[in-house]
mmCIF file of C-alpha atoms and ligand atoms in Angstrom:
data_model
loop_
_atom_site.group_PDB
_atom_site.id
_atom_site.type_symbol
_atom_site.label_atom_id
_atom_site.label_comp_id
_atom_site.label_asym_id
_atom_site.label_seq_id
_atom_site.Cartn_x
_atom_site.Cartn_y
_atom_site.Cartn_z
ATOM 1 C CA MET R 1 103.065 116.947 121.383
ATOM 2 C CA ASP R 2 106.442 116.454 123.101
ATOM 3 C CA LEU R 3 108.511 113.288 122.715
ATOM 4 C CA ASN R 4 107.372 111.769 126.003
ATOM 5 C CA ALA R 5 103.713 112.282 125.212
ATOM 6 C CA LEU R 6 104.272 110.859 121.727
ATOM 7 C CA LEU R 7 105.995 107.760 123.112
ATOM 8 C CA GLN R 8 103.170 107.310 125.573
ATOM 9 C CA ALA R 9 100.569 107.620 122.814
ATOM 10 C CA PHE R 10 102.362 104.874 120.869
ATOM 11 C CA THR R 11 102.759 102.500 123.832
ATOM 12 C CA PRO R 12 100.335 99.574 123.503
ATOM 13 C CA SER R 13 97.905 99.236 126.388
ATOM 14 C CA TRP R 14 95.931 96.169 127.425
ATOM 15 C CA THR R 15 92.820 97.937 126.158
ATOM 16 C CA SER R 16 94.214 98.096 122.632
ATOM 17 C CA VAL R 17 95.261 94.431 122.831
ATOM 18 C CA VAL R 18 91.747 93.462 123.934
ATOM 19 C CA MET R 19 90.199 95.566 121.152
ATOM 20 C CA LEU R 20 92.327 93.779 118.546
ATOM 21 C CA VAL R 21 91.658 90.327 119.992
ATOM 22 C CA VAL R 22 87.891 90.972 119.991
ATOM 23 C CA PHE R 23 88.042 92.247 116.397
ATOM 24 C CA PHE R 24 90.077 89.285 115.114
ATOM 25 C CA THR R 25 87.944 86.775 117.014
ATOM 26 C CA TYR R 26 84.756 88.294 115.634
ATOM 27 C CA LEU R 27 86.149 88.123 112.095
ATOM 28 C CA ALA R 28 87.190 84.494 112.488
ATOM 29 C CA ILE R 29 83.777 83.450 113.826
ATOM 30 C CA ALA R 30 81.686 85.593 111.461
ATOM 31 C CA GLY R 31 83.783 84.525 108.448
ATOM 32 C CA SER R 32 83.289 80.859 109.331
ATOM 33 C CA ILE R 33 79.599 80.765 110.202
ATOM 34 C CA LEU R 34 77.796 83.536 108.304
ATOM 35 C CA PRO R 35 76.329 82.514 104.953
ATOM 36 C CA GLY R 36 78.062 83.635 101.762
ATOM 37 C CA ARG R 37 78.741 82.506 98.226
ATOM 38 C CA VAL R 38 81.586 80.001 98.073
ATOM 39 C CA VAL R 39 83.802 81.004 95.168
ATOM 40 C CA PRO R 40 86.577 78.900 93.611
ATOM 41 C CA GLY R 41 89.921 80.694 93.467
ATOM 42 C CA ALA R 42 92.450 80.652 90.621
ATOM 43 C CA THR R 43 93.797 77.287 89.533
ATOM 44 C CA LEU R 44 97.189 76.846 91.197
ATOM 45 C CA ALA R 45 100.320 75.351 89.626
ATOM 46 C CA ASP R 46 99.464 71.866 90.906
ATOM 47 C CA GLY R 47 95.935 72.068 89.476
ATOM 48 C CA THR R 48 94.231 72.601 92.868
ATOM 49 C CA ARG R 49 91.861 75.476 93.675
ATOM 50 C CA LEU R 50 91.058 77.039 97.021
ATOM 51 C CA HIS R 51 87.490 78.002 97.816
ATOM 52 C CA TYR R 52 86.595 81.307 99.449
ATOM 53 C CA ARG R 53 83.414 82.040 101.374
ATOM 54 C CA CYS R 54 82.520 85.601 100.391
ATOM 55 C CA ASN R 55 80.517 86.790 103.375
ATOM 56 C CA GLY R 56 82.561 89.931 104.057
ATOM 57 C CA LEU R 57 79.684 92.341 103.436
ATOM 58 C CA LEU R 58 77.384 90.546 105.863
ATOM 59 C CA SER R 59 80.198 90.274 108.449
ATOM 60 C CA LEU R 60 80.892 93.991 108.130
ATOM 61 C CA LEU R 61 77.263 95.123 108.330
ATOM 62 C CA LEU R 62 76.655 92.901 111.344
ATOM 63 C CA LEU R 63 79.794 94.230 113.040
ATOM 64 C CA VAL R 64 78.798 97.863 112.458
ATOM 65 C CA CYS R 65 75.272 97.119 113.793
ATOM 66 C CA LEU R 66 76.675 95.378 116.878
ATOM 67 C CA LEU R 67 79.047 98.273 117.544
ATOM 68 C CA GLY R 68 76.258 100.795 116.933
ATOM 69 C CA ILE R 69 73.981 99.036 119.437
ATOM 70 C CA SER R 70 76.838 98.726 121.966
ATOM 71 C CA GLY R 71 77.572 102.442 121.563
ATOM 72 C CA TRP R 72 73.906 103.347 121.981
ATOM 73 C CA MET R 73 73.760 101.220 125.177
ATOM 74 C CA ASN R 74 76.933 102.948 126.426
ATOM 75 C CA LEU R 75 78.827 99.629 126.461
ATOM 76 C CA VAL R 76 81.543 100.992 124.171
ATOM 77 C CA SER R 77 82.543 104.522 123.313
ATOM 78 C CA PRO R 78 82.103 105.440 119.617
ATOM 79 C CA THR R 79 85.387 107.356 119.847
ATOM 80 C CA ALA R 80 87.305 104.421 121.411
ATOM 81 C CA ILE R 81 89.299 103.762 118.219
ATOM 82 C CA ALA R 82 89.933 107.429 117.406
ATOM 83 C CA ASP R 83 91.076 108.059 121.009
ATOM 84 C CA ARG R 84 93.647 105.248 120.773
ATOM 85 C CA GLY R 85 94.743 105.572 117.143
ATOM 86 C CA LEU R 86 98.508 105.512 117.756
ATOM 87 C CA GLU R 87 98.548 102.730 120.325
ATOM 88 C CA LEU R 88 96.285 100.601 118.123
ATOM 89 C CA LEU R 89 98.751 101.219 115.317
ATOM 90 C CA SER R 90 101.744 100.027 117.348
ATOM 91 C CA THR R 91 99.792 97.053 118.760
ATOM 92 C CA THR R 92 98.820 95.985 115.237
ATOM 93 C CA LEU R 93 102.406 96.438 114.055
ATOM 94 C CA ILE R 94 103.731 94.194 116.851
ATOM 95 C CA PHE R 95 100.991 91.661 116.115
ATOM 96 C CA SER R 96 101.941 91.633 112.400
ATOM 97 C CA ALA R 97 105.606 91.026 113.217
ATOM 98 C CA LEU R 98 104.761 88.225 115.665
ATOM 99 C CA VAL R 99 102.241 86.481 113.474
ATOM 100 C CA THR R 100 104.543 86.499 110.434
ATOM 101 C CA PHE R 101 107.385 85.123 112.557
ATOM 102 C CA LEU R 102 105.078 82.281 113.615
ATOM 103 C CA LEU R 103 104.058 81.790 109.978
ATOM 104 C CA TYR R 104 107.724 81.557 109.040
ATOM 105 C CA MET R 105 108.397 78.942 111.721
ATOM 106 C CA ALA R 106 105.295 76.899 110.868
ATOM 107 C CA GLY R 107 106.151 77.126 107.151
ATOM 108 C CA CYS R 108 109.706 75.900 107.749
ATOM 109 C CA ARG R 109 108.350 72.799 109.452
ATOM 110 C CA SER R 110 105.789 72.041 106.751
ATOM 111 C CA ARG R 111 106.373 68.923 104.633
ATOM 112 C CA ASP R 112 103.347 69.710 102.467
ATOM 113 C CA GLN R 113 104.185 69.783 98.756
ATOM 114 C CA SER R 114 100.927 71.360 97.489
ATOM 115 C CA SER R 115 101.172 74.750 95.712
ATOM 116 C CA SER R 116 99.385 76.409 98.626
ATOM 117 C CA LEU R 117 101.571 75.132 101.435
ATOM 118 C CA LYS R 118 104.913 74.122 99.943
ATOM 119 C CA PRO R 119 107.583 76.160 101.778
ATOM 120 C CA HIS R 120 109.908 78.213 99.575
ATOM 121 C CA ILE R 121 112.942 78.787 101.777
ATOM 122 C CA SER R 122 115.791 80.895 100.424
ATOM 123 C CA GLY R 123 117.877 80.528 103.579
ATOM 124 C CA ASN R 124 117.882 84.290 104.193
ATOM 125 C CA LEU R 125 115.695 84.700 107.291
ATOM 126 C CA ILE R 126 114.888 88.370 106.733
ATOM 127 C CA HIS R 127 113.963 87.764 103.090
ATOM 128 C CA ASP R 128 111.818 84.750 103.924
ATOM 129 C CA TRP R 129 110.074 86.489 106.817
ATOM 130 C CA TRP R 130 109.454 89.606 104.706
ATOM 131 C CA PHE R 131 108.099 87.915 101.568
ATOM 132 C CA GLY R 132 106.732 84.792 103.268
ATOM 133 C CA ILE R 133 107.464 81.213 102.392
ATOM 134 C CA GLN R 134 103.999 79.740 101.791
ATOM 135 C CA LEU R 135 101.415 80.890 99.274
ATOM 136 C CA ASN R 136 98.222 80.175 101.192
ATOM 137 C CA PRO R 137 98.860 79.287 104.859
ATOM 138 C CA GLN R 138 95.841 78.427 106.953
ATOM 139 C CA PHE R 139 94.974 78.518 110.644
ATOM 140 C CA ILE R 140 92.089 76.424 112.072
ATOM 141 C CA GLY R 141 90.684 76.125 108.567
ATOM 142 C CA ILE R 142 90.849 79.879 107.872
ATOM 143 C CA ASP R 143 92.699 81.102 104.778
ATOM 144 C CA LEU R 144 94.902 83.727 106.418
ATOM 145 C CA LYS R 145 95.564 85.803 103.305
ATOM 146 C CA PHE R 146 91.878 86.366 102.615
ATOM 147 C CA TYR R 147 91.258 86.918 106.342
ATOM 148 C CA PHE R 148 93.929 89.606 106.780
ATOM 149 C CA VAL R 149 92.948 91.658 103.761
ATOM 150 C CA ARG R 150 89.352 91.559 104.999
ATOM 151 C CA ALA R 151 90.498 92.691 108.468
ATOM 152 C CA GLY R 152 92.424 95.609 106.942
ATOM 153 C CA MET R 153 89.532 96.893 104.834
ATOM 154 C CA MET R 154 87.077 96.588 107.739
ATOM 155 C CA GLY R 155 89.592 98.198 110.107
ATOM 156 C CA TRP R 156 89.828 101.182 107.763
ATOM 157 C CA LEU R 157 86.042 101.689 107.932
ATOM 158 C CA LEU R 158 85.961 101.291 111.728
ATOM 159 C CA ILE R 159 88.717 103.898 112.138
ATOM 160 C CA ASN R 160 86.857 106.269 109.817
ATOM 161 C CA LEU R 161 83.556 105.813 111.651
ATOM 162 C CA SER R 162 85.234 106.453 114.991
ATOM 163 C CA VAL R 163 86.932 109.583 113.619
ATOM 164 C CA LEU R 164 83.533 110.699 112.320
ATOM 165 C CA ALA R 165 81.991 110.142 115.766
ATOM 166 C CA LYS R 166 84.814 112.183 117.352
ATOM 167 C CA CYS R 167 84.257 114.937 114.827
ATOM 168 C CA ILE R 168 80.504 115.068 115.512
ATOM 169 C CA LEU R 169 80.916 114.932 119.307
ATOM 170 C CA GLU R 170 83.908 117.230 119.716
ATOM 171 C CA THR R 171 84.104 119.600 116.720
ATOM 172 C CA ASN R 172 81.992 120.710 113.748
ATOM 173 C CA LEU R 173 81.010 118.287 111.024
ATOM 174 C CA SER R 174 82.286 119.925 107.825
ATOM 175 C CA ARG R 175 81.270 119.278 104.233
ATOM 176 C CA SER R 176 84.839 118.038 103.646
ATOM 177 C CA MET R 177 84.505 115.389 106.346
ATOM 178 C CA ILE R 178 81.115 114.302 104.972
ATOM 179 C CA LEU R 179 82.550 113.945 101.432
ATOM 180 C CA TYR R 180 85.636 112.038 102.575
ATOM 181 C CA GLN R 181 83.577 109.680 104.743
ATOM 182 C CA LEU R 182 80.968 109.143 102.039
ATOM 183 C CA PHE R 183 83.535 108.238 99.359
ATOM 184 C CA CYS R 184 85.332 105.811 101.671
ATOM 185 C CA VAL R 185 82.105 104.135 102.832
ATOM 186 C CA LEU R 186 81.010 103.648 99.217
ATOM 187 C CA TYR R 187 84.429 102.292 98.238
ATOM 188 C CA ILE R 188 84.600 99.838 101.156
ATOM 189 C CA LEU R 189 80.999 98.631 100.794
ATOM 190 C CA ASP R 190 81.602 98.166 97.072
ATOM 191 C CA TYR R 191 84.776 96.242 97.844
ATOM 192 C CA PHE R 192 82.857 93.774 100.003
ATOM 193 C CA PHE R 193 79.899 93.639 97.611
ATOM 194 C CA TYR R 194 82.325 92.452 94.947
ATOM 195 C CA GLU R 195 84.555 90.551 97.374
ATOM 196 C CA GLU R 196 84.762 87.534 95.060
ATOM 197 C CA TYR R 197 86.735 89.669 92.572
ATOM 198 C CA MET R 198 89.535 89.740 95.145
ATOM 199 C CA THR R 199 90.103 86.034 94.559
ATOM 200 C CA SER R 200 91.695 86.734 91.162
ATOM 201 C CA THR R 201 93.944 89.616 92.235
ATOM 202 C CA TRP R 202 97.728 89.577 92.303
ATOM 203 C CA ASP R 203 97.950 89.486 96.110
ATOM 204 C CA ILE R 204 95.761 86.407 96.343
ATOM 205 C CA ILE R 205 97.091 84.441 93.394
ATOM 206 C CA ALA R 206 100.785 85.350 93.313
ATOM 207 C CA GLU R 207 102.106 86.827 96.583
ATOM 208 C CA ARG R 208 103.280 84.646 99.480
ATOM 209 C CA LEU R 209 102.056 85.534 102.966
ATOM 210 C CA GLY R 210 104.911 87.271 104.761
ATOM 211 C CA PHE R 211 105.388 90.451 106.763
ATOM 212 C CA MET R 212 105.106 92.636 103.641
ATOM 213 C CA LEU R 213 101.565 91.487 102.905
ATOM 214 C CA VAL R 214 100.361 91.215 106.518
ATOM 215 C CA PHE R 215 101.782 94.651 107.358
ATOM 216 C CA GLY R 216 100.170 96.042 104.186
ATOM 217 C CA ASP R 217 96.782 94.569 105.078
ATOM 218 C CA LEU R 218 96.666 95.190 108.815
ATOM 219 C CA VAL R 219 98.702 98.334 109.359
ATOM 220 C CA TRP R 220 99.117 100.148 106.076
ATOM 221 C CA ILE R 221 95.563 99.969 104.717
ATOM 222 C CA PRO R 222 93.619 100.994 107.833
ATOM 223 C CA PHE R 223 96.078 103.452 109.356
ATOM 224 C CA THR R 224 97.393 105.309 106.315
ATOM 225 C CA PHE R 225 94.262 105.291 104.148
ATOM 226 C CA SER R 226 92.497 107.104 106.998
ATOM 227 C CA ILE R 227 95.027 109.946 107.264
ATOM 228 C CA GLN R 228 92.637 112.360 105.527
ATOM 229 C CA GLY R 229 90.012 111.787 108.250
ATOM 230 C CA TRP R 230 92.498 112.418 111.067
ATOM 231 C CA TRP R 231 93.741 115.494 109.231
ATOM 232 C CA LEU R 232 90.235 116.891 108.800
ATOM 233 C CA LEU R 233 89.644 116.498 112.556
ATOM 234 C CA ASN R 234 92.282 119.144 113.150
ATOM 235 C CA ASN R 235 92.049 121.307 110.034
ATOM 236 C CA GLU R 236 89.173 123.309 108.652
ATOM 237 C CA VAL R 237 88.574 123.417 104.894
ATOM 238 C CA GLN R 238 85.965 125.507 103.119
ATOM 239 C CA LEU R 239 84.884 123.849 99.885
ATOM 240 C CA THR R 240 83.002 125.755 97.195
ATOM 241 C CA THR R 241 80.023 124.074 95.510
ATOM 242 C CA ALA R 242 82.036 123.867 92.271
ATOM 243 C CA ALA R 243 84.861 122.088 94.124
ATOM 244 C CA ILE R 244 82.397 119.612 95.614
ATOM 245 C CA ILE R 245 80.895 118.848 92.194
ATOM 246 C CA ALA R 246 84.359 118.416 90.647
ATOM 247 C CA ASN R 247 85.354 116.151 93.538
ATOM 248 C CA CYS R 248 82.235 113.995 93.069
ATOM 249 C CA LEU R 249 82.992 113.715 89.328
ATOM 250 C CA VAL R 250 86.548 112.504 90.001
ATOM 251 C CA PHE R 251 85.117 109.895 92.364
ATOM 252 C CA LEU R 252 82.424 108.806 89.904
ATOM 253 C CA ILE R 253 84.751 108.509 86.885
ATOM 254 C CA GLY R 254 87.362 106.731 89.008
ATOM 255 C CA TYR R 255 84.732 104.320 90.283
ATOM 256 C CA LEU R 256 83.331 103.546 86.815
ATOM 257 C CA VAL R 257 86.792 102.810 85.391
ATOM 258 C CA PHE R 258 88.015 100.870 88.456
ATOM 259 C CA ARG R 259 84.938 98.722 88.905
ATOM 260 C CA GLY R 260 84.226 98.402 85.167
ATOM 261 C CA ALA R 261 87.755 97.186 84.332
ATOM 262 C CA ASN R 262 87.974 94.730 87.237
ATOM 263 C CA LYS R 263 84.493 93.410 86.455
ATOM 264 C CA GLN R 264 85.242 92.942 82.744
ATOM 265 C CA LYS R 265 88.341 90.895 83.502
ATOM 266 C CA HIS R 266 86.551 88.826 86.130
ATOM 267 C CA VAL R 267 83.596 88.093 83.810
ATOM 268 C CA PHE R 268 85.964 87.314 80.928
ATOM 269 C CA LYS R 269 87.894 84.773 83.011
ATOM 270 C CA LYS R 270 84.647 82.979 83.812
ATOM 271 C CA ASN R 271 83.133 83.186 80.348
ATOM 272 C CA PRO R 272 85.492 84.316 77.545
ATOM 273 C CA LYS R 273 82.510 84.784 75.225
ATOM 274 C CA ALA R 274 80.561 87.165 77.482
ATOM 275 C CA LEU R 275 79.702 90.476 75.779
ATOM 276 C CA ILE R 276 81.866 93.483 76.626
ATOM 277 C CA TRP R 277 80.081 96.812 76.226
ATOM 278 C CA GLY R 278 77.400 94.953 74.258
ATOM 279 C CA ARG R 279 79.775 93.364 71.747
ATOM 280 C CA PRO R 280 81.607 90.043 71.457
ATOM 281 C CA PRO R 281 85.037 90.489 73.058
ATOM 282 C CA LYS R 282 88.271 90.741 71.133
ATOM 283 C CA VAL R 283 90.471 87.978 72.504
ATOM 284 C CA ILE R 284 94.187 87.510 71.884
ATOM 285 C CA GLY R 285 95.514 83.957 71.720
ATOM 286 C CA GLY R 286 92.292 82.695 73.287
ATOM 287 C CA LYS R 287 93.420 84.030 76.690
ATOM 288 C CA LEU R 288 93.821 87.791 76.847
ATOM 289 C CA LEU R 289 90.974 90.255 76.715
ATOM 290 C CA ALA R 290 91.635 93.202 74.384
ATOM 291 C CA SER R 291 88.162 94.808 74.498
ATOM 292 C CA GLY R 292 86.489 97.299 76.796
ATOM 293 C CA TYR R 293 88.819 98.879 79.334
ATOM 294 C CA TRP R 294 91.418 96.180 78.576
ATOM 295 C CA GLY R 295 91.530 97.393 74.974
ATOM 296 C CA ILE R 296 92.248 100.988 76.060
ATOM 297 C CA ALA R 297 95.168 100.364 78.422
ATOM 298 C CA ARG R 298 96.708 97.201 79.848
ATOM 299 C CA HIS R 299 95.954 98.323 83.399
ATOM 300 C CA SER R 300 93.144 100.857 83.247
ATOM 301 C CA ASN R 301 91.887 99.412 86.554
ATOM 302 C CA TYR R 302 94.939 101.097 88.135
ATOM 303 C CA LEU R 303 93.923 104.416 86.582
ATOM 304 C CA GLY R 304 90.462 104.081 88.136
ATOM 305 C CA ASP R 305 91.952 103.301 91.530
ATOM 306 C CA LEU R 306 94.274 106.312 91.307
ATOM 307 C CA LEU R 307 91.364 108.641 90.506
ATOM 308 C CA LEU R 308 89.450 107.211 93.457
ATOM 309 C CA ALA R 309 92.446 107.739 95.741
ATOM 310 C CA LEU R 310 92.683 111.328 94.547
ATOM 311 C CA SER R 311 88.978 111.866 95.215
ATOM 312 C CA PHE R 312 89.484 110.763 98.849
ATOM 313 C CA SER R 313 92.075 113.516 99.330
ATOM 314 C CA LEU R 314 90.526 116.388 97.376
ATOM 315 C CA PRO R 315 88.015 117.160 100.194
ATOM 316 C CA CYS R 316 91.055 118.274 102.224
ATOM 317 C CA GLY R 317 91.857 121.099 99.789
ATOM 318 C CA ILE R 318 95.380 121.827 98.673
ATOM 319 C CA SER R 319 96.864 123.617 101.667
ATOM 320 C CA SER R 320 98.905 120.607 102.815
ATOM 321 C CA PRO R 321 100.526 117.567 101.163
ATOM 322 C CA VAL R 322 99.768 115.378 104.225
ATOM 323 C CA PRO R 323 96.266 114.268 103.112
ATOM 324 C CA TYR R 324 97.732 113.349 99.716
ATOM 325 C CA PHE R 325 99.823 110.589 101.244
ATOM 326 C CA TYR R 326 97.475 107.858 99.999
ATOM 327 C CA PRO R 327 97.270 108.850 96.296
ATOM 328 C CA ILE R 328 101.031 109.492 96.189
ATOM 329 C CA TYR R 329 101.787 106.136 97.775
ATOM 330 C CA LEU R 330 99.291 104.371 95.501
ATOM 331 C CA PHE R 331 100.800 106.012 92.430
ATOM 332 C CA ILE R 332 104.255 104.676 93.334
ATOM 333 C CA LEU R 333 102.893 101.249 94.294
ATOM 334 C CA LEU R 334 100.831 100.779 91.148
ATOM 335 C CA ILE R 335 103.609 101.928 88.797
ATOM 336 C CA TRP R 336 105.896 99.364 90.465
ATOM 337 C CA ARG R 337 103.216 96.678 90.540
ATOM 338 C CA GLU R 338 102.363 97.217 86.886
ATOM 339 C CA ARG R 339 106.017 96.536 86.003
ATOM 340 C CA ARG R 340 106.066 93.364 88.112
ATOM 341 C CA ASP R 341 102.771 92.158 86.674
ATOM 342 C CA GLU R 342 103.974 92.948 83.160
ATOM 343 C CA ALA R 343 107.079 90.778 83.736
ATOM 344 C CA ARG R 344 104.913 87.975 85.143
ATOM 345 C CA CYS R 345 102.490 88.107 82.215
ATOM 346 C CA ALA R 346 105.305 88.305 79.638
ATOM 347 C CA GLN R 347 106.766 85.129 81.121
ATOM 348 C CA LYS R 348 103.421 83.360 81.411
ATOM 349 C CA TYR R 349 101.849 84.312 78.083
ATOM 350 C CA LYS R 350 105.048 84.774 75.965
ATOM 351 C CA GLU R 351 104.198 85.683 72.324
ATOM 352 C CA ILE R 352 100.510 86.208 73.137
ATOM 353 C CA TRP R 353 101.529 88.953 75.578
ATOM 354 C CA ALA R 354 103.786 90.545 72.948
ATOM 355 C CA GLU R 355 100.829 90.584 70.553
ATOM 356 C CA TYR R 356 98.591 92.110 73.239
ATOM 357 C CA LYS R 357 101.190 94.832 73.866
ATOM 358 C CA LYS R 358 101.200 95.664 70.157
ATOM 359 C CA GLU R 359 97.397 95.808 70.117
ATOM 360 C CA VAL R 360 97.175 97.837 73.364
ATOM 361 C CA PRO R 361 100.378 99.875 73.707
ATOM 362 C CA TRP R 362 99.379 101.933 76.771
ATOM 363 C CA ARG R 363 100.139 100.669 80.261
ATOM 364 C CA ILE R 364 97.836 102.741 82.499
ATOM 365 C CA LEU R 365 96.898 106.094 80.967
ATOM 366 C CA PRO R 366 96.180 106.166 77.202
ATOM 367 C CA TYR R 367 98.476 108.494 75.178
ATOM 368 C CA VAL R 368 100.550 109.319 78.271
ATOM 369 C CA TYR R 369 101.948 106.138 79.862
HETATM 370 P P1 NDP T 401 94.896 92.943 88.157
HETATM 371 O O1 NDP T 401 93.556 92.702 88.740
HETATM 372 O O2 NDP T 401 94.977 93.898 87.047
HETATM 373 O O3 NDP T 401 95.430 91.498 87.764
HETATM 374 C C1 NDP T 401 96.540 91.293 86.941
HETATM 375 C C2 NDP T 401 96.401 89.918 86.341
HETATM 376 O O4 NDP T 401 95.280 89.878 85.447
HETATM 377 C C3 NDP T 401 97.578 89.487 85.481
HETATM 378 O O5 NDP T 401 98.617 88.964 86.256
HETATM 379 C C4 NDP T 401 96.935 88.426 84.620
HETATM 380 O O6 NDP T 401 96.767 87.268 85.464
HETATM 381 C C5 NDP T 401 95.555 89.010 84.355
HETATM 382 N N1 NDP T 401 95.484 89.830 83.147
HETATM 383 C C6 NDP T 401 96.193 90.943 82.841
HETATM 384 N N2 NDP T 401 95.810 91.455 81.665
HETATM 385 C C7 NDP T 401 94.810 90.647 81.214
HETATM 386 C C8 NDP T 401 93.986 90.670 80.047
HETATM 387 N N3 NDP T 401 94.115 91.604 79.119
HETATM 388 N N4 NDP T 401 93.080 89.698 79.881
HETATM 389 C C9 NDP T 401 92.942 88.739 80.825
HETATM 390 N N5 NDP T 401 93.675 88.657 81.945
HETATM 391 C C10 NDP T 401 94.593 89.621 82.146
HETATM 392 O O7 NDP T 401 95.955 93.426 89.178
HETATM 393 P P2 NDP T 401 96.007 93.598 90.729
HETATM 394 O O8 NDP T 401 95.676 92.326 91.396
HETATM 395 O O9 NDP T 401 97.328 94.212 90.984
HETATM 396 O O10 NDP T 401 94.888 94.699 91.074
HETATM 397 C C11 NDP T 401 93.504 94.449 91.295
HETATM 398 C C12 NDP T 401 92.831 95.720 91.764
HETATM 399 O O11 NDP T 401 93.276 96.014 93.083
HETATM 400 C C13 NDP T 401 93.194 96.924 90.900
HETATM 401 O O12 NDP T 401 92.041 97.675 90.623
HETATM 402 C C14 NDP T 401 94.158 97.718 91.744
HETATM 403 O O13 NDP T 401 94.049 99.084 91.474
HETATM 404 C C15 NDP T 401 93.693 97.362 93.145
HETATM 405 N N6 NDP T 401 94.778 97.522 94.112
HETATM 406 C C16 NDP T 401 94.617 98.448 95.113
HETATM 407 C C17 NDP T 401 95.627 98.672 96.023
HETATM 408 C C18 NDP T 401 95.439 99.688 97.080
HETATM 409 O O14 NDP T 401 96.316 99.803 97.938
HETATM 410 N N7 NDP T 401 94.373 100.449 97.050
HETATM 411 C C19 NDP T 401 96.875 97.884 96.011
HETATM 412 C C20 NDP T 401 96.925 96.964 94.917
HETATM 413 C C21 NDP T 401 95.918 96.781 94.023
HETATM 414 P P3 NDP T 401 96.371 85.797 84.959
HETATM 415 O O15 NDP T 401 97.596 84.994 85.171
HETATM 416 O O16 NDP T 401 95.246 85.370 85.860
HETATM 417 O O17 NDP T 401 95.932 85.874 83.521
#
């Protein structure tokens, strides 16, 4: 592709704007009216708690059905997203920059002193725009942080499904593509099945809503996590049966560790006496879980996620580093995040954290790191 063609592919069209507007409008309406469990979030510094309606799975399934029916009736093309990948990327990027600028301006004007809405202004515009100045800004009653992460995860699936449609209609459906698609579908459905677990994650409880988070949710997640699918559209990989079995095992082990660890922590926070692997939990200072996965490493959930990320790329073989972008990025992100979380926990839990570190010396991978 020459430079002109590349620039043209990146130039937002009205079609891509309309596609985004329809997607965001659907999410706002579906998120507000579809039934779902209402889950209390973490207790904030001022003692308040937000409540999240976890209807992401229903919203997603309904959206996929509606798109499927529209495709079958020839109202929309199943390859519409895959055909406009680059322009959708640039449109979403511009949208992220605009929306976070508006968030910055609205935050600056806020006089609200609650933990969710109190503006934290450093005076450095770039810093404040990048990291955000409010913890939980809302728009027409919608919690924007929860909304954007949901949009990103659903966007990833929609891109993948459109790439799959393009593959079926225009090339040959390979075993590699089937594996990659299957793993991602399972991961995303599982994410929405356990959507309430999101309410206790670092992003939701600790990060302010600025460009970094919005870009991460809306651009980074859907457009870079799907690189393997795009790559497989243009590259053929022959996988042996042994390679497929090994790939499935990496996915399965990664899933068990990832989901198991996150679930144990979530259950523990709700009921510190709940059994872990059939036994009463070991608890440090009445607050920190040191049993199950949390007794093996202080962040074994990160290990599970890294194995899952690797399993998404293994279907692409080892001929190119391009499909390994996601696991490499995640490795760097989680190593950095673990350090930041460690510092936060050390400050919050003080001597209890020091005791936990003595009890569980490994950060992510036992006997290695
Ligand atoms: P965690 O879910 O691990 O949450 C960390 C928090 O849990 C700590 O700040 C502390 O908060 C609490 N905590 C830590 N240790 C203990 C313990 N032993 N007992 C009780 N509570 C404890 O971190 P993240 O939010 O970063 O990650 C959540 C999931 O999201 C992970 O599986 C991660 O892999 C995944 N993720 C995926 C990304 C991707 O791009 N694919 C990006 C980032 C995360 P508190 O103050 O509440 O006690």
